[in-house]
């Protein structure tokens, strides 16, 4: 069983979440619930049994949930934000490897978010919240990525990532220092997340950091030579769009 707490000020949203959990995640036991920051802080502080998981609305009547989280540190439970917030908030969650569910709640998304909680121990939540908070306050400050690896959570500078390589539903992440991290997330998720940060998908199996390209070799489809001397195929289907991207880079656009 996963023991959980909820902080949500909207009664309709609270009841919907509890009903969805009962129906789709029967192994989640609700220990307690609150509707604002002060009551939530007292609730969590007074619990005799430590929660494994917390469902938090972000914007509450007496402020943002982060003020409570600062008071609770160190945080040793997983968090899933239940939010109607902006795309930027969701990107911050992805960068920090923190779960989120959009309102109204999608049952499949709820099940997926809860299942990911089981793979995130040790959770290193304080560091993940720092990445989230920095990204939320400054849209241009996404410099570090939290990666849920198969053996733990890693914190990696974007500038140190050379490329991503897909293998089934896992992704291998290759770093400048020669390390490789295997993540339990699809390459499509990384493609969508990192497209604004000079990462580009050149093949169904490969997303590259354009800063690490050394040479493009023309030919049947063509291939790239990266700074780590690895050859990366550029698929025929993606080649025209890739060449347009190269043109924009050359022109400084």
Tab-separated table of C-alpha atoms in Angstrom:
chain	number	residue	atom	x	y	z
A	1	UNK	CA	0.000	0.000	0.000
A	2	UNK	CA	1.032	3.587	-0.704
A	3	UNK	CA	0.031	5.915	2.113
A	4	UNK	CA	-0.998	9.344	0.821
A	5	UNK	CA	-2.148	12.801	1.896
A	6	UNK	CA	-4.081	15.387	-0.117
A	7	UNK	CA	-4.095	19.189	0.002
A	8	UNK	CA	-6.841	20.556	-2.255
A	9	UNK	CA	-9.176	23.510	-1.621
A	10	UNK	CA	-11.825	22.708	-4.232
A	11	UNK	CA	-14.334	20.219	-2.835
A	12	UNK	CA	-15.351	18.966	-6.284
A	13	UNK	CA	-11.733	18.354	-7.282
A	14	UNK	CA	-10.979	16.694	-3.942
A	15	UNK	CA	-13.897	14.279	-4.216
A	16	UNK	CA	-13.074	13.534	-7.845
A	17	UNK	CA	-9.471	12.696	-6.958
A	18	UNK	CA	-10.521	10.433	-4.082
A	19	UNK	CA	-13.068	8.639	-6.262
A	20	UNK	CA	-10.555	8.160	-9.074
A	21	UNK	CA	-7.968	6.796	-6.637
A	22	UNK	CA	-10.484	4.372	-5.132
A	23	UNK	CA	-11.470	3.134	-8.585
A	24	UNK	CA	-8.135	3.059	-10.408
A	25	UNK	CA	-5.456	2.984	-7.678
A	26	UNK	CA	-6.900	0.831	-4.877
A	27	UNK	CA	-3.447	0.359	-3.332
A	28	UNK	CA	-3.342	4.078	-2.376
A	29	UNK	CA	-4.579	4.702	1.168
A	30	UNK	CA	-5.550	8.284	2.068
A	31	UNK	CA	-4.195	9.070	5.539
A	32	UNK	CA	-5.454	12.659	5.795
A	33	UNK	CA	-6.541	15.686	3.784
A	34	UNK	CA	-6.490	19.475	4.106
A	35	UNK	CA	-7.704	22.485	2.141
A	36	UNK	CA	-5.034	25.131	2.807
A	37	UNK	CA	-1.341	25.573	3.580
A	38	UNK	CA	-1.546	26.046	7.346
A	39	UNK	CA	-3.838	23.069	7.913
A	40	UNK	CA	-1.742	21.032	5.502
A	41	UNK	CA	1.469	21.832	7.353
A	42	UNK	CA	-0.045	20.830	10.703
A	43	UNK	CA	-1.588	17.718	9.171
A	44	UNK	CA	1.695	16.416	7.775
A	45	UNK	CA	3.725	17.446	10.832
A	46	UNK	CA	1.346	15.678	13.216
A	47	UNK	CA	1.006	12.415	11.305
A	48	UNK	CA	2.277	9.439	13.262
A	49	UNK	CA	2.652	7.493	10.035
A	50	UNK	CA	4.872	9.044	7.364
A	51	UNK	CA	3.189	9.351	3.942
A	52	UNK	CA	4.746	7.828	0.847
A	53	UNK	CA	2.952	10.229	-1.455
A	54	UNK	CA	1.249	13.631	-1.437
A	55	UNK	CA	-1.245	15.058	-3.913
A	56	UNK	CA	-0.940	18.859	-3.846
A	57	UNK	CA	-2.842	21.623	-5.554
A	58	UNK	CA	-0.353	24.412	-6.285
A	59	UNK	CA	-2.451	27.554	-5.832
A	60	UNK	CA	-4.265	27.516	-2.475
A	61	UNK	CA	-6.363	30.175	-0.668
A	62	UNK	CA	-3.511	31.181	1.661
A	63	UNK	CA	-0.701	31.065	-0.891
A	64	UNK	CA	1.365	28.732	-3.043
A	65	UNK	CA	2.154	25.213	-1.854
A	66	UNK	CA	5.897	25.923	-2.056
A	67	UNK	CA	5.809	28.046	1.105
A	68	UNK	CA	4.668	24.971	3.025
A	69	UNK	CA	7.215	22.730	1.345
A	70	UNK	CA	10.027	25.050	2.444
A	71	UNK	CA	8.898	24.648	6.050
A	72	UNK	CA	8.689	20.862	5.748
A	73	UNK	CA	12.193	20.269	4.387
A	74	UNK	CA	13.790	17.793	4.193
A	75	UNK	CA	10.971	16.134	2.281
A	76	UNK	CA	11.057	12.353	2.181
A	77	UNK	CA	7.837	11.595	0.306
A	78	UNK	CA	6.889	11.731	-3.358
A	79	UNK	CA	4.735	14.555	-4.726
A	80	UNK	CA	2.144	14.640	-7.490
A	81	UNK	CA	0.842	18.101	-8.333
A	82	UNK	CA	-2.852	18.233	-9.259
A	83	UNK	CA	-3.091	21.393	-11.289
A	84	UNK	CA	-4.830	23.432	-13.922
A	85	UNK	CA	-1.694	25.517	-14.310
A	86	UNK	CA	0.098	26.610	-17.466
A	87	UNK	CA	2.231	24.677	-19.939
A	88	UNK	CA	5.283	26.266	-18.332
A	89	UNK	CA	4.360	24.689	-14.976
A	90	UNK	CA	4.078	21.297	-16.619
A	91	UNK	CA	7.469	21.725	-18.301
A	92	UNK	CA	8.969	22.551	-14.896
A	93	UNK	CA	7.462	19.322	-13.524
A	94	UNK	CA	8.987	17.329	-16.371
A	95	UNK	CA	12.423	18.877	-15.884
A	96	UNK	CA	12.294	18.173	-12.152
A	97	UNK	CA	10.917	14.647	-12.603
A	98	UNK	CA	7.946	15.494	-10.389
A	99	UNK	CA	4.568	13.947	-11.100
A	100	UNK	CA	1.594	16.033	-12.161
A	101	UNK	CA	-2.024	15.533	-13.168
A	102	UNK	CA	-4.056	18.083	-15.079
A	103	UNK	CA	-7.578	18.996	-14.008
A	104	UNK	CA	-9.985	17.471	-14.867
A	105	UNK	CA	-8.238	14.243	-13.945
A	106	UNK	CA	-7.545	11.692	-16.659
A	107	UNK	CA	-7.627	8.182	-15.116
A	108	UNK	CA	-4.796	6.889	-17.321
A	109	UNK	CA	-2.598	9.835	-16.379
A	110	UNK	CA	-3.398	9.263	-12.697
A	111	UNK	CA	-2.448	5.583	-12.873
A	112	UNK	CA	0.764	6.450	-14.723
A	113	UNK	CA	1.748	9.142	-12.196
A	114	UNK	CA	1.138	6.828	-9.243
A	115	UNK	CA	3.034	3.953	-10.856
A	116	UNK	CA	6.061	6.208	-11.365
A	117	UNK	CA	6.124	6.966	-7.647
A	118	UNK	CA	7.144	3.384	-6.972
A	119	UNK	CA	10.320	3.798	-9.048
A	120	UNK	CA	11.509	7.087	-7.538
A	121	UNK	CA	13.190	5.920	-4.331
A	122	UNK	CA	15.415	7.285	-2.909
A	123	UNK	CA	13.411	10.312	-3.929
A	124	UNK	CA	15.892	13.255	-3.482
A	125	UNK	CA	12.811	15.454	-3.519
A	126	UNK	CA	14.484	18.580	-2.128
A	127	UNK	CA	16.829	18.763	-5.123
A	128	UNK	CA	14.002	18.094	-7.546
A	129	UNK	CA	11.894	20.849	-5.993
A	130	UNK	CA	14.794	23.255	-6.373
A	131	UNK	CA	14.948	22.532	-10.110
A	132	UNK	CA	11.169	22.918	-10.314
A	133	UNK	CA	11.126	26.213	-8.398
A	134	UNK	CA	13.985	27.702	-10.431
A	135	UNK	CA	12.327	26.763	-13.698
A	136	UNK	CA	8.948	28.059	-12.576
A	137	UNK	CA	10.277	31.478	-11.560
A	138	UNK	CA	12.514	31.892	-14.617
A	139	UNK	CA	11.473	30.265	-17.917
A	140	UNK	CA	15.021	30.614	-19.254
A	141	UNK	CA	16.700	28.945	-16.278
A	142	UNK	CA	16.233	25.303	-17.259
A	143	UNK	CA	19.875	24.293	-17.001
A	144	UNK	CA	19.566	21.022	-15.103
A	145	UNK	CA	17.431	17.960	-15.790
A	146	UNK	CA	16.198	15.367	-13.289
A	147	UNK	CA	16.326	11.891	-14.810
A	148	UNK	CA	14.465	8.928	-13.351
A	149	UNK	CA	17.008	6.228	-14.080
A	150	UNK	CA	16.358	2.543	-13.583
A	151	UNK	CA	18.666	2.602	-10.541
A	152	UNK	CA	17.880	6.021	-9.045
A	153	UNK	CA	17.388	9.702	-9.808
A	154	UNK	CA	20.145	11.653	-11.531
A	155	UNK	CA	20.654	15.418	-11.837
A	156	UNK	CA	22.385	16.337	-15.088
A	157	UNK	CA	23.349	19.654	-16.662
A	158	UNK	CA	21.757	19.995	-20.096
A	159	UNK	CA	25.058	21.137	-21.577
A	160	UNK	CA	26.633	17.793	-20.579
A	161	UNK	CA	24.153	15.643	-22.543
A	162	UNK	CA	25.436	14.535	-25.949
A	163	UNK	CA	22.541	12.413	-27.133
A	164	UNK	CA	19.567	10.171	-26.344
A	165	UNK	CA	19.113	6.700	-27.808
A	166	UNK	CA	15.844	4.756	-27.683
A	167	UNK	CA	15.535	1.096	-26.774
A	168	UNK	CA	11.919	-0.066	-26.527
A	169	UNK	CA	10.283	2.073	-23.807
A	170	UNK	CA	13.621	3.027	-22.256
A	171	UNK	CA	16.092	5.714	-23.241
A	172	UNK	CA	19.879	5.657	-22.916
A	173	UNK	CA	21.373	9.077	-22.190
A	174	UNK	CA	25.023	9.630	-23.102
A	175	UNK	CA	27.018	12.282	-21.260
A	176	UNK	CA	30.141	14.239	-22.085
A	177	UNK	CA	32.156	12.440	-19.390
A	178	UNK	CA	31.414	9.045	-20.956
A	179	UNK	CA	28.687	8.018	-18.502
A	180	UNK	CA	25.456	6.437	-19.681
A	181	UNK	CA	22.134	6.657	-17.845
A	182	UNK	CA	19.215	4.398	-18.698
A	183	UNK	CA	15.920	6.174	-18.071
A	184	UNK	CA	12.421	4.766	-17.733
A	185	UNK	CA	10.969	7.328	-20.135
A	186	UNK	CA	10.445	7.203	-23.891
A	187	UNK	CA	12.623	9.174	-26.275
A	188	UNK	CA	9.494	11.003	-27.500
A	189	UNK	CA	9.098	12.513	-24.039
A	190	UNK	CA	12.659	13.866	-24.156
A	191	UNK	CA	12.177	15.109	-27.710
A	192	UNK	CA	9.135	17.153	-26.688
A	193	UNK	CA	10.713	18.419	-23.479
A	194	UNK	CA	14.064	19.509	-24.899
A	195	UNK	CA	13.221	20.781	-28.387
A	196	UNK	CA	13.479	24.437	-27.244
A	197	UNK	CA	16.966	23.788	-25.855
A	198	UNK	CA	18.881	22.889	-29.031
A	199	UNK	CA	18.074	19.171	-29.000
A	200	UNK	CA	16.832	17.620	-32.232
A	201	UNK	CA	15.430	14.249	-33.262
A	202	UNK	CA	17.261	13.009	-36.341
A	203	UNK	CA	16.031	9.402	-36.287
A	204	UNK	CA	13.336	7.373	-34.551
A	205	UNK	CA	16.056	6.127	-32.189
A	206	UNK	CA	18.130	9.282	-31.753
A	207	UNK	CA	17.787	12.754	-30.256
A	208	UNK	CA	21.012	14.760	-30.324
A	209	UNK	CA	22.390	17.876	-28.698
A	210	UNK	CA	23.171	20.033	-31.722
A	211	UNK	CA	26.103	21.581	-29.862
A	212	UNK	CA	27.952	18.244	-30.051
A	213	UNK	CA	27.728	17.731	-33.819
A	214	UNK	CA	31.145	17.525	-35.423
A	215	UNK	CA	30.312	16.683	-39.022
A	216	UNK	CA	27.407	15.808	-41.302
A	217	UNK	CA	28.340	13.259	-43.962
A	218	UNK	CA	26.147	13.354	-47.052
A	219	UNK	CA	25.050	10.196	-48.737
A	220	UNK	CA	22.153	7.770	-48.683
A	221	UNK	CA	20.205	9.504	-45.956
A	222	UNK	CA	23.390	10.859	-44.425
A	223	UNK	CA	24.820	10.499	-40.965
A	224	UNK	CA	26.337	12.626	-38.233
A	225	UNK	CA	29.641	12.245	-36.461
A	226	UNK	CA	29.321	13.441	-32.886
A	227	UNK	CA	32.068	14.788	-30.640
A	228	UNK	CA	32.287	11.376	-28.947
A	229	UNK	CA	33.070	9.854	-32.404
A	230	UNK	CA	29.746	8.024	-32.582
A	231	UNK	CA	28.010	7.903	-35.968
A	232	UNK	CA	24.306	8.769	-35.848
A	233	UNK	CA	22.101	7.994	-38.823
A	234	UNK	CA	19.798	10.740	-40.094
A	235	UNK	CA	16.624	9.093	-41.361
A	236	UNK	CA	15.449	9.832	-44.895
A	237	UNK	CA	12.112	11.081	-43.629
A	238	UNK	CA	13.706	13.521	-41.198
A	239	UNK	CA	16.547	14.690	-43.421
A	240	UNK	CA	14.757	17.646	-45.158
A	241	UNK	CA	13.633	19.143	-41.836
A	242	UNK	CA	17.070	18.511	-40.361
A	243	UNK	CA	18.766	20.317	-43.242
A	244	UNK	CA	16.437	23.278	-42.682
A	245	UNK	CA	17.458	23.277	-39.033
A	246	UNK	CA	21.125	23.271	-40.049
A	247	UNK	CA	20.478	26.211	-42.348
A	248	UNK	CA	18.891	28.165	-39.512
A	249	UNK	CA	21.867	27.420	-37.278
A	250	UNK	CA	24.297	28.602	-39.950
A	251	UNK	CA	22.331	31.811	-40.345
A	252	UNK	CA	22.247	32.316	-36.601
A	253	UNK	CA	18.446	32.203	-36.385
